[in-house]
Each structure stands twice: as C-alpha cells, then as structure tokens.
Amino acid sequence: MQPIISIRGLEKTYASGHQALKGVDLDINRGEIFALLGPNGAGKTTLIGAICGLVTATAGTVTVDGHDNVRAYREARSRIGLVPQELNTDAFEPVGATVRFSRGLFGRSPDPALIEQLLRDLSLWDKRDAIIKELSGGMKRRVMIAKALSHEPEILFLDEPTAGVDVELRRDMWNMVRKLRERGVTIILTTHYIEEAEEMADRIGVIDGGKLMLVEEKHALMKKLGRKELTVQLAEPLAAIPPELADWKLELIADGRELRYVFDRHAERTGVPSLLARMRDLGINFSDLNTHQSSLEEIFVGLVHGKRAA
Amino acid sequence: MNSPHLAAPRFNWQGVWALYRFEMHRFRRTLWTGLAVPVITTSLYFIVFGSAIGSRMTEVSGIPYGSFIVPGLMMLSLFQESTFNGAFGIHMPRFTGTIYELLSAPMSAFETVLGYVGAAATKAMLVAAIILVTANLFVDVQVEHPVIMLAYLVLVACTFSLFGFVLGIWAKGFEQLQVIPLLIVTPLTFLGGAFYSLDMLPEPWRTVTLFNPIAYLINGFRWTFFGQADVSPLASLAVTAAFFAICLGTVWWIFRTGYRLKN
C-alpha cells in the first residue's frame, strides 16, 4: 500500500545557521500510529512544521496522499490536522466559534452536528459558549484538539500532546487516539513519555540531531534492541568477582550479595547456562535469580547516548 | 472521518469567509467604543475647527470651512482605522501563536489577504460613514460624485489595510505597531491639507507639500465631494494606485519569502 506521507531528503537550515534536519527519509503508513521520539532540539517539531507548512524546507520533498505539500499545498494541507506543542489559542473567542472557524479555514462547509459531536467527545460541549482565556490549560488543550479535528482530517499530528497534561486528560486523549485510529485516521505523535509510545504506537522513529536514527515496528524494535539483565542473588556475599568469571563482564552489586550480567537474549549463546555452570564449579551458591527486559526508554537512552558518545 | 476525502476547493471561499467573520467578530466585541470614538472625535473637530476657528475663516476655495474639512476628517480616520485594523488583525495571531493554524490551512496568500484586508477595510469604511453622518448634524455636506467617492473610499481603505497588514507582519511588538501610524501617517495627514487648502500655504511649503503623497489622497477624495481640489483628480488617482501597488507588491513578497511568517 502507498504510504500516506512520504518524506525524501528533507533538510532544514535556519537563518541562524542551525541545521535542524539533516536529510530525513520517512514513510508513514496509512492508518498507523507513528511515534516520533527524541530529546529536546532533536528536530521533531521542525519535521512536523515542514510537513504541515509552518516551516519552509531547505531541501527535499514531502508528499501527502500523493500530493506534494508545496506545489499541491491545498490538497496536502486539507488532509492534515495539527495540534502544536504550545498552548496557542485565541483569548477572547468562545469555544464553539473558534472550532467552527477552524473548519471554515480548511475550506469545509459548516456542519453543526459534527461540531457538536466533536465537542461532546472532548467534554467541551458544556463550555461551548465559554471564552477561551477563562479555561484551564487542560481545557485549552482540548480546544486545540477540537480545532485540529474540525475539518475531518485523515492525518493528525500531535506534537507533545501530553506534556503538562493531567492524568484524566491524558487518558481521554489516548482513548480518542484509539477511536480515531479505528476510523482510519493516521496519527503521528511526538512524546517524551516513552511508555506512551510503547503502549500506543505501531511504529517508532527515533530522531536525534536532525537525523532519523531508526524507524522500526515497535515490537521488532524492542526485540531487536532488547537487552536482558540477569541478577543472581548470592547465598554468601563475595568480596570480589573471581577471575574465572571475567569472561562474562559481571558487576558485583548490593554489597557483594548480587551479581549482575547483561546479555542479548537473541544472541546464539546468551552465556547464561555456561555462567551458572561455572559458578557451580567454583562453589558459588545462589539463593535466587531473576531476569529483566529493558524498556523502550532504556533502549532509547542507550541509543541516543551511544551515538553521541561515538 | 471515514468518508473518502473530498477534493480541496480551487478557491477557498469558506476560508476567506471564516477569516472575514472572525475579524468582524473581533470588531463587534468592541462595537460601542468603535462607534463612540468616531462620533466624539468628529464632534470635537467640528467644535474646535468648525465653530471656534471656522467662524473666523468662513470659506476655503468657495466652500464653507465646516464642509471643507469633512473629506479630510474622513480620510484621517480611514487611514488610522485601516492601518490599525490591518496591522492588528495579522499581528495578533503572530503574537499569540495561533498563526500556526493559518499557515497549516489550505489558504493561498491571496485568500488570506482578502480575508484580513477585506475585514479591516470594511470596518474603516463603516467608521468613515459614521463620520459623514455625524458631520451632517453640524454642517451641510453635498457629495458631487457619490459613486466615485465610494469607489475611492474602497481603494484607499484597501490600500491602507494592506499597508497595515505589512506593518503587522513587520512589527516585532505592539509598540512598533503604533509607531508608524503615529510618527508617519498622522503627521503626513495633518500636513497634507486635511484641514486646509494647499493654496493657503506660503512658498516654499506649498511645493514641499506636493511631495507628500497623502496630500494627493486627501485632495482626490475632496474632489469627489466638491468637484474641485488643489491637485488634479487624475494625479490623486495615480498616487493612490501607486501606493496600492507598492503595498500589494510588498505583501506578495512577504508570502513568497515567508518573511516573519515562517521560519
């Protein structure tokens, strides 16, 4: 199937000389939830801006459903809804009016029933006549989502949607994202909360320093980079790691009462059985052992720091 | 959202209308001050210029002084209102950050400008109309060429709304938004014969004034009222059209380069 968004060689150098995007190639599949992870200043917002029309790319192309986002900007943009990171709202407009305005701006004829449903879904219906500046931050965030969805986009961009958002809104937001996905809407989100990407996303892209470090199906990513950790609780504390166990590069922790061994669970030889056999030979008894699979967060931190150090 | 996507319209009338209505709604929120200010200002001008000074001047170029200043008064407000509304309309979303929505919308530069400038010009012309009505309470004002007067009003309102639009994009803050109208437009208007005939000026000031483009605008408008002015109506039209073209060209350049709109 043709990707709904296709990005080729996208570069952005700001007037200050800062190169925010260094040749990004990325395909977003129709109907997927794609999470873009990266530290601050990695280029996430610039990438979204370049797709949505807020940032003029220095080089490269973006096509949205087959339409070039510069030459056929009307076709491209009318398919996209954007919820930016900052709480940028009008101050004195009523909620309902500002959402209707957004629909009009995207060239769609008025549809009161649709707007009502949208406001109800986002728990904004009671506030439809309220002035935006009187709303709480969480409510303003809901208004911004309503505006982005008012023209029935096929693609929704959520830039850091849950930054500074309370638990209830975060839960509502993820329910909404799931519902939208069921209706066939493609969702691209950036987040710092890796557990969210882990829970929600179908695919994950990691961006750092303006470059996509990797794009992977979530489970594949976790398998591929998933490192496991074996902790052995010793019956008797050790003062030092015996030289016979040097091959395993162990760590002695908890005042010598535990040994930690990090291994790749997909390697042909994990080294676990041989380690345990060797310990038995040396007469080191253990009372318990457990293994732990690294989370996406650990993978992410490891990836970004690893590349930086390199 | 599960419906197949409709083709984007060739011309986004809905978008233009949405912007226009949004801007007009902003004016409606301050409707009473918006109406009271021109009425009070006009009345004050008539009390000061019309009664206090006008009683000693009686006629300028064969026109009663009270009537003579009406076109100048309308132009003065038209310049101020068009510039301010055009500037504020586009500056506000830049200031609050809501410009992201406009930039991500399927709106062409022309449609965007049409929405903003259309609304700014509409409001400015409403204020000019209020001034004309208020002036009629004090003096008798005849308009010799009403159709041309209206057309000229539209042209000048659009020109200064465009000028305001450029200002609203150029300005880095609200102070800058005020500076150009206060330091350039209003002085040039006062010095451009809004309240006097250029023939009343001694040389070399009369010749100097002929380099003030605003003088041509005021006199062109005055011609539509009285069929006579200090400069030829064609010269006025040419200067107005040139200013319009310069503003339009600047706006075109802004959208082409994304100057202070996109980064």
XYZ file of C-alpha atoms in Angstrom:
573
model
C 0.000 0.000 0.000
C 1.184 3.505 -0.840
C 2.344 5.392 2.257
C 0.092 8.294 3.264
C 3.096 10.527 3.902
C 6.344 10.170 2.064
C 9.362 12.250 3.050
C 12.533 12.296 0.968
C 15.803 14.033 1.720
C 14.192 16.653 3.929
C 16.624 19.281 5.158
C 16.144 22.471 7.102
C 18.782 25.033 7.909
C 17.538 28.047 9.855
C 18.722 31.576 9.108
C 20.879 31.336 12.249
C 22.816 28.558 10.504
C 21.396 25.861 12.773
C 20.742 22.724 10.777
C 17.614 21.252 12.345
C 17.002 18.496 9.776
C 19.850 16.698 8.037
C 18.251 14.699 5.251
C 15.243 12.856 6.642
C 13.652 9.977 4.699
C 10.471 8.576 6.183
C 7.279 6.858 5.072
C 4.173 6.916 7.247
C 1.732 4.106 6.585
C -1.961 4.716 6.162
C -3.875 4.225 9.403
C -0.934 3.674 11.706
C 0.053 5.386 14.912
C 3.608 6.564 14.490
C 5.557 7.829 17.472
C 8.492 10.114 16.973
C 10.888 10.012 19.890
C 13.795 12.260 20.500
C 15.379 14.567 23.038
C 14.709 18.321 23.048
C 16.119 20.036 19.988
C 16.280 16.773 18.037
C 14.212 18.208 15.167
C 10.797 16.707 15.958
C 8.871 19.977 15.832
C 10.790 21.190 12.775
C 9.951 17.948 10.991
C 6.245 18.335 11.786
C 6.395 22.012 10.808
C 7.946 21.180 7.447
C 5.208 18.639 6.707
C 2.350 20.918 7.803
C 3.510 24.146 6.130
C 4.860 26.097 9.110
C 8.486 25.695 8.082
C 9.905 26.108 4.580
C 12.209 23.183 3.949
C 15.690 23.952 2.608
C 15.750 20.785 0.512
C 13.771 17.618 -0.024
C 10.145 16.741 -0.685
C 7.063 15.748 1.268
C 4.067 14.143 -0.375
C 0.775 13.721 1.450
C -1.526 11.115 -0.058
C 0.379 11.591 -3.319
C 0.218 15.410 -3.250
C 3.385 17.475 -2.980
C 2.995 19.636 0.123
C 4.384 22.731 -1.607
C 3.044 22.556 -5.160
C -0.295 20.956 -4.211
C -0.488 22.507 -0.755
C -4.271 22.740 -0.774
C -4.711 19.009 -1.291
C -1.922 18.174 1.144
C -2.932 20.533 3.943
C -6.658 19.836 3.777
C -5.872 16.238 4.811
C -3.893 17.226 7.891
C -4.917 18.330 11.371
C -2.216 19.765 13.625
C -2.106 20.113 17.397
C 1.095 22.016 18.180
C 3.056 21.698 21.351
C 2.468 25.198 22.697
C -0.939 26.208 24.039
C -1.599 28.741 21.291
C -5.226 29.787 21.458
C -7.257 32.890 20.882
C -8.107 34.662 24.106
C -11.498 36.279 23.676
C -13.241 33.887 21.310
C -15.918 31.466 22.511
C -15.000 27.774 22.248
C -17.686 26.836 19.727
C -16.925 29.783 17.442
C -13.212 29.061 17.340
C -13.808 25.421 16.372
C -16.269 26.429 13.630
C -13.712 28.975 12.432
C -11.093 26.244 12.053
C -13.430 24.131 9.947
C -14.095 27.090 7.661
C -10.426 27.941 7.366
C -9.818 24.456 5.988
C -12.443 25.029 3.309
C -15.183 22.830 4.728
C -18.821 23.923 4.799
C -20.442 24.318 8.243
C -21.618 21.109 9.931
C -23.191 21.899 13.324
C -23.925 18.228 14.096
C -20.312 17.227 13.545
C -19.004 20.103 15.657
C -21.434 19.190 18.440
C -20.276 15.569 18.418
C -16.655 16.659 18.428
C -17.183 18.991 21.386
C -19.090 16.275 23.247
C -16.323 13.717 22.600
C -13.805 16.123 24.087
C -16.039 17.083 27.056
C -16.244 20.643 25.725
C -19.943 20.824 24.915
C -20.827 22.462 28.255
C -18.108 25.014 27.590
C -19.112 25.816 24.020
C -20.015 29.427 24.860
C -17.171 29.961 27.318
C -14.388 32.414 26.464
C -11.164 30.538 25.828
C -8.972 32.577 28.157
C -11.178 31.576 31.073
C -10.459 27.888 30.510
C -7.843 25.828 32.312
C -4.731 24.671 30.479
C -6.160 21.177 30.046
C -9.378 22.550 28.571
C -7.404 24.755 26.183
C -5.552 21.660 25.040
C -8.908 20.013 24.320
C -9.970 23.089 22.325
C -6.826 22.811 20.222
C -7.579 19.153 19.531
C -11.160 20.026 18.581
C -9.861 22.681 16.183
C -7.454 20.219 14.588
C -10.216 17.624 14.102
C -12.909 20.075 12.968
C -12.222 19.564 9.265
C -12.171 15.757 9.499
C -8.503 15.260 8.663
C -7.130 11.916 7.524
C -3.872 12.599 9.302
C -3.493 14.003 12.798
C -0.254 15.418 14.167
C 0.066 15.618 17.938
C 3.221 17.421 18.997
C 3.987 16.516 22.630
C 0.270 16.067 23.330
C 0.596 15.025 26.949
C 3.304 17.418 28.109
C 1.953 19.146 31.206
C -1.442 17.465 30.945
C -3.301 15.922 33.883
C -3.936 12.196 34.183
C -7.596 12.406 33.221
C -6.965 14.329 30.029
C -4.115 12.044 29.123
C -6.388 9.027 29.467
C -9.143 10.753 27.445
C -6.631 11.686 24.805
C -5.379 8.163 24.355
C -8.928 6.867 24.168
C -9.600 9.427 21.483
C -6.461 8.443 19.586
C -7.574 4.808 19.614
C -11.044 5.748 18.369
C -9.593 7.877 15.599
C -7.344 5.036 14.541
C -10.352 2.720 14.364
C -11.904 5.216 11.949
C -8.823 5.025 9.781
C -7.089 8.244 10.795
C -3.315 8.153 10.661
C -1.732 9.588 13.795
C 1.781 10.927 14.181
C 2.796 11.959 17.664
C 5.890 13.104 19.406
C 6.332 12.373 23.049
C 8.745 12.359 25.904
C 6.702 9.723 27.683
C 8.185 6.614 26.257
C 5.681 4.370 27.986
C 3.048 6.063 25.845
C 4.869 5.316 22.648
C 5.338 1.806 23.934
C 1.659 1.457 24.693
C 0.138 3.310 21.748
C 2.378 3.262 18.733
C 2.548 0.756 15.915
C 5.886 2.040 14.780
C 8.522 4.166 16.386
C 11.042 6.517 14.893
C 13.946 7.861 16.897
C 15.294 11.237 15.847
C 18.376 12.944 17.205
C 20.467 15.818 15.910
C 18.185 16.237 12.884
C 18.658 12.663 11.722
C 16.374 9.676 11.957
C 18.407 7.155 13.897
C 15.996 4.328 13.261
C 12.433 3.538 12.290
C 11.104 0.229 13.441
C 7.937 -1.636 14.143
C 7.580 -1.304 17.904
C 7.772 -4.981 18.852
C 10.603 -5.608 16.444
C 12.463 -2.676 17.916
C 12.068 -3.955 21.413
C 13.130 -7.449 20.377
C 16.000 -6.229 18.317
C 17.435 -3.911 20.860
C 16.008 -5.673 23.871
C 18.764 -6.459 26.228
C 18.146 -8.636 29.206
C 19.637 -8.415 32.561
C 20.255 -11.378 34.849
C 20.567 -10.733 38.578
C 21.914 -13.533 40.721
C 21.375 -13.297 44.458
C 24.241 -14.997 46.190
C 23.930 -17.239 49.235
C 27.237 -15.837 50.552
C 28.495 -12.310 49.763
C 31.612 -12.051 47.602
C 34.418 -9.611 48.209
C 35.389 -9.554 44.536
C 34.437 -11.208 41.258
C 36.547 -14.373 40.865
C 38.941 -14.096 37.863
C 37.441 -17.328 36.473
C 34.230 -15.346 35.745
C 35.979 -12.448 33.971
C 34.688 -13.529 30.525
C 31.127 -12.561 31.467
C 31.977 -8.978 32.456
C 29.892 -9.187 35.592
C 29.122 -6.481 38.063
C 29.099 -7.022 41.773
C 26.311 -5.057 43.442
C 24.376 -4.805 46.711
C 27.496 -5.046 48.891
C 28.660 -8.175 47.152
C 25.375 -10.039 47.616
C 24.286 -9.831 43.945
C 25.902 -10.386 40.591
C 24.552 -8.642 37.502
C 25.005 -9.943 33.997
C 23.730 -8.098 30.895
C 23.123 -10.196 27.787
C 21.461 -10.091 24.417
C 18.601 -12.558 24.580
C 18.665 -13.101 20.836
C 22.306 -13.962 20.668
C 23.040 -17.555 19.709
C 24.739 -18.052 23.034
C 23.368 -15.933 25.828
C 26.062 -17.101 28.155
C 23.577 -17.776 30.931
C 23.824 -21.590 31.189
C 27.609 -21.514 30.986
C 27.786 -18.786 33.634
C 25.606 -20.748 36.014
C 27.594 -23.956 35.354
C 30.853 -22.135 36.020
C 29.558 -20.681 39.254
C 28.531 -24.144 40.401
C 32.027 -25.431 39.557
C 33.510 -22.620 41.654
C 31.184 -23.429 44.508
C 29.346 -20.086 44.412
C 25.810 -20.827 45.523
C 22.887 -18.598 44.819
C 19.506 -18.232 46.526
C 17.560 -16.663 43.671
C 17.856 -15.244 40.204
C 15.705 -13.076 38.009
C 15.817 -11.551 34.555
C 14.593 -8.174 33.378
C 13.896 -6.991 29.852
C 14.924 -3.403 29.134
C 12.105 -0.978 28.339
C 11.851 1.268 25.340
C 13.086 4.103 27.477
C 16.280 2.294 28.296
C 16.667 1.391 24.641
C 16.120 4.988 23.657
C 18.502 6.456 26.175
C 21.090 3.853 25.250
C 20.687 4.618 21.554
C 20.908 8.378 21.816
C 23.789 8.368 24.263
C 25.611 5.640 22.405
C 25.535 7.598 19.143
C 26.509 10.788 20.882
C 29.473 9.185 22.523
C 30.540 7.665 19.201
C -13.567 10.867 9.109
C -14.154 7.518 7.489
C -15.658 9.226 4.456
C -13.435 9.382 1.389
C -11.552 12.623 1.176
C -13.183 15.408 -0.790
C -11.059 17.252 -3.289
C -9.781 20.541 -1.871
C -11.609 23.520 -3.394
C -9.872 25.543 -6.086
C -10.634 28.730 -4.254
C -11.125 28.520 -0.515
C -14.172 30.787 -0.140
C -15.064 29.108 3.139
C -11.651 30.026 4.476
C -11.874 33.653 3.327
C -15.340 33.941 4.841
C -14.165 32.347 8.109
C -11.283 34.828 8.408
C -13.504 37.771 7.476
C -16.133 36.782 10.026
C -13.519 36.159 12.688
C -12.138 39.668 12.197
C -15.569 41.286 12.070
C -16.480 39.448 15.239
C -13.440 40.952 16.908
C -14.777 44.395 15.949
C -18.220 43.549 17.259
C -16.779 42.838 20.683
C -15.702 46.477 20.872
C -18.672 47.796 18.930
C -19.622 50.610 21.299
C -16.176 52.103 21.628
C -15.755 51.533 17.891
C -18.818 53.675 17.229
C -18.444 56.206 20.014
C -14.858 57.162 19.170
C -15.504 58.458 15.618
C -18.698 60.230 16.701
C -16.980 62.003 19.595
C -13.817 62.753 17.607
C -15.811 64.206 14.737
C -17.890 66.320 17.089
C -14.726 67.622 18.756
C -13.192 68.548 15.408
C -16.341 70.439 14.497
C -16.397 72.264 17.787
C -12.717 73.225 17.509
C -12.208 73.700 13.780
C -15.757 74.276 12.661
C -17.057 76.668 15.323
C -14.034 78.179 17.025
C -11.747 78.630 14.009
C -14.250 78.200 11.193
C -16.265 81.183 12.396
C -13.275 83.366 11.511
C -12.496 81.617 8.203
C -15.937 81.195 6.668
C -14.837 79.914 3.251
C -11.966 77.969 1.692
C -11.884 77.881 -2.112
C -15.505 78.977 -2.101
C -16.599 76.125 0.202
C -17.852 76.758 3.762
C -14.974 75.773 6.073
C -17.099 73.316 8.075
C -17.962 71.371 4.920
C -14.434 71.708 3.557
C -12.867 69.690 6.371
C -15.307 66.739 6.140
C -13.396 64.784 3.443
C -10.116 65.379 5.311
C -11.666 64.215 8.554
C -12.975 61.066 6.873
C -9.589 60.369 5.297
C -7.764 60.877 8.588
C -9.937 58.261 10.285
C -9.865 55.993 7.255
C -6.033 55.980 7.298
C -5.879 55.347 11.026
C -8.593 52.696 11.141
C -7.444 50.792 8.034
C -3.818 50.790 9.124
C -4.576 49.781 12.680
C -7.117 47.075 11.829
C -4.971 45.617 9.071
C -1.936 45.590 11.349
C -3.678 44.277 14.444
C -5.510 41.519 12.552
C -2.339 39.769 11.391
C -0.148 40.827 14.320
C -2.395 39.237 16.935
C -2.067 35.637 15.667
C 1.689 36.162 15.360
C 1.733 37.390 18.941
C -0.449 34.628 20.419
C 0.996 31.899 18.191
C -2.347 30.994 16.618
C -0.762 31.786 13.248
C 0.195 28.093 13.119
C -3.366 27.332 12.122
C -3.405 29.849 9.276
C -0.070 28.575 7.970
C -1.200 24.955 8.090
C -4.548 25.700 6.424
C -5.202 25.273 2.691
C -5.254 29.053 2.225
C -3.415 30.873 -0.540
C -1.701 34.197 0.140
C -4.426 35.951 -1.820
C -7.219 34.327 0.193
C -5.521 35.183 3.468
C -5.056 38.817 2.477
C -8.600 39.011 1.132
C -9.994 37.893 4.492
C -7.880 40.211 6.628
C -7.805 43.248 4.365
C -11.480 42.863 3.470
C -12.467 42.971 7.138
C -10.085 45.823 8.009
C -11.310 47.896 5.050
C -14.956 47.165 5.882
C -14.571 48.448 9.411
C -12.625 51.519 8.304
C -15.316 52.379 5.764
C -18.015 51.963 8.410
C -16.168 54.470 10.585
C -15.839 56.860 7.619
C -19.588 56.542 7.013
C -20.302 57.307 10.672
C -18.154 60.419 10.403
C -20.042 61.546 7.310
C -23.366 61.067 9.086
C -22.147 62.841 12.235
C -20.736 65.698 10.149
C -24.150 66.161 8.587
C -25.505 67.020 12.005
C -23.181 70.027 12.114
C -22.865 71.156 8.521
C -24.445 70.595 5.157
C -22.325 68.184 3.103
C -23.064 67.560 -0.553
C -21.286 64.807 -2.451
C -20.961 65.740 -6.090
C -19.697 62.344 -7.328
C -21.120 59.762 -4.892
C -20.193 56.675 -6.946
C -16.614 57.819 -7.463
C -16.491 58.841 -3.805
C -17.481 55.341 -2.744
C -15.037 53.699 -5.161
C -12.252 55.969 -3.954
C -13.134 55.171 -0.345
C -12.838 51.435 -1.110
C -9.499 51.912 -2.878
C -7.965 53.983 -0.086
C -9.354 51.687 2.644
C -7.904 48.615 0.890
C -4.574 50.367 0.303
C -4.118 51.321 3.946
C -5.400 47.970 5.177
C -2.702 46.353 3.006
C -0.208 48.831 4.408
C -1.374 47.852 7.893
C -1.024 44.164 7.018
C 2.618 44.754 6.049
C 3.114 46.706 9.274
C 1.535 43.908 11.334
C 3.974 41.407 9.864
C 6.992 43.683 10.133
C 6.321 44.814 13.719
C 8.096 42.916 16.457
C 5.774 44.166 19.165
C 2.810 46.354 19.896
C 4.936 49.499 20.259
C 6.179 49.176 16.687
C 2.596 48.687 15.603
C 1.800 52.158 16.950
C 4.964 53.936 15.852
C 4.437 54.119 12.081
C 0.846 55.404 12.197
C 1.672 57.945 14.907
C 5.006 59.131 13.551
C 4.374 58.995 9.820
C 0.768 58.600 8.720
C -0.931 61.040 11.098
C 1.639 63.879 10.680
C 1.587 63.489 6.899
C -2.200 63.646 7.028
C -2.216 66.858 9.053
C 0.476 68.338 6.802
C -1.277 67.044 3.693
C -4.110 69.530 3.823
C -6.699 67.565 5.758
C -7.891 70.813 7.343
C -6.680 73.448 4.899
C -6.181 74.133 1.234
C -2.637 73.910 -0.093
C -3.243 77.301 -1.714
C -3.332 78.801 1.758
C 0.312 77.808 2.313
C 3.158 80.218 1.542
C 6.010 79.075 -0.684
C 8.154 77.005 -0.316
C 5.755 74.999 1.913
C 3.205 74.636 -0.829
C 5.779 72.993 -3.123
C 7.135 70.863 -0.282
C 3.612 69.618 0.418
C 3.327 68.408 -3.179
C 5.914 65.746 -2.273
C 3.601 64.428 0.439
C 1.645 61.550 -1.132
C -1.089 61.868 1.483
C -1.933 65.327 0.125
C -2.914 63.719 -3.177
C -5.121 61.183 -1.421
C -6.952 63.838 0.590
C -7.395 66.107 -2.402
C -8.605 63.276 -4.591
C -11.247 62.473 -2.028
C -12.156 66.137 -1.627
C -12.637 66.360 -5.395
C -15.347 63.671 -5.244
C -17.237 65.937 -2.787
C -16.840 69.353 -4.330
C -15.660 68.749 -7.885
C -12.570 70.805 -7.144
C -9.285 70.289 -5.311
C -5.711 71.551 -5.080
C -4.369 68.861 -7.414
C -5.889 67.118 -10.400
C -8.066 64.083 -9.556
C -6.055 62.014 -12.042
C -2.836 62.816 -10.198
C -4.583 61.759 -6.982
C -5.721 58.517 -8.554
C -2.232 57.819 -9.894
C -0.611 58.353 -6.461
C -3.245 56.194 -4.727
C -2.876 53.430 -7.306
C 0.923 53.571 -6.964
C 0.718 53.266 -3.178
C -1.744 50.400 -3.559
C 0.631 48.644 -5.965
C 3.607 49.097 -3.621
C 1.681 47.622 -0.673
C 0.381 44.755 -2.794
C 3.877 44.028 -4.087
C 5.263 44.006 -0.539
C 2.566 41.595 0.621
C 3.298 39.349 -2.371
C 6.993 39.382 -1.442
C 6.179 38.559 2.203
C 4.227 35.463 1.232
C 6.742 34.382 -1.372
C 9.649 34.533 1.046
C 7.726 33.708 4.231
C 9.261 36.837 5.795
C 8.415 36.821 9.536
C 5.608 34.384 8.813
C 7.515 31.124 8.552
C 10.923 30.326 9.879
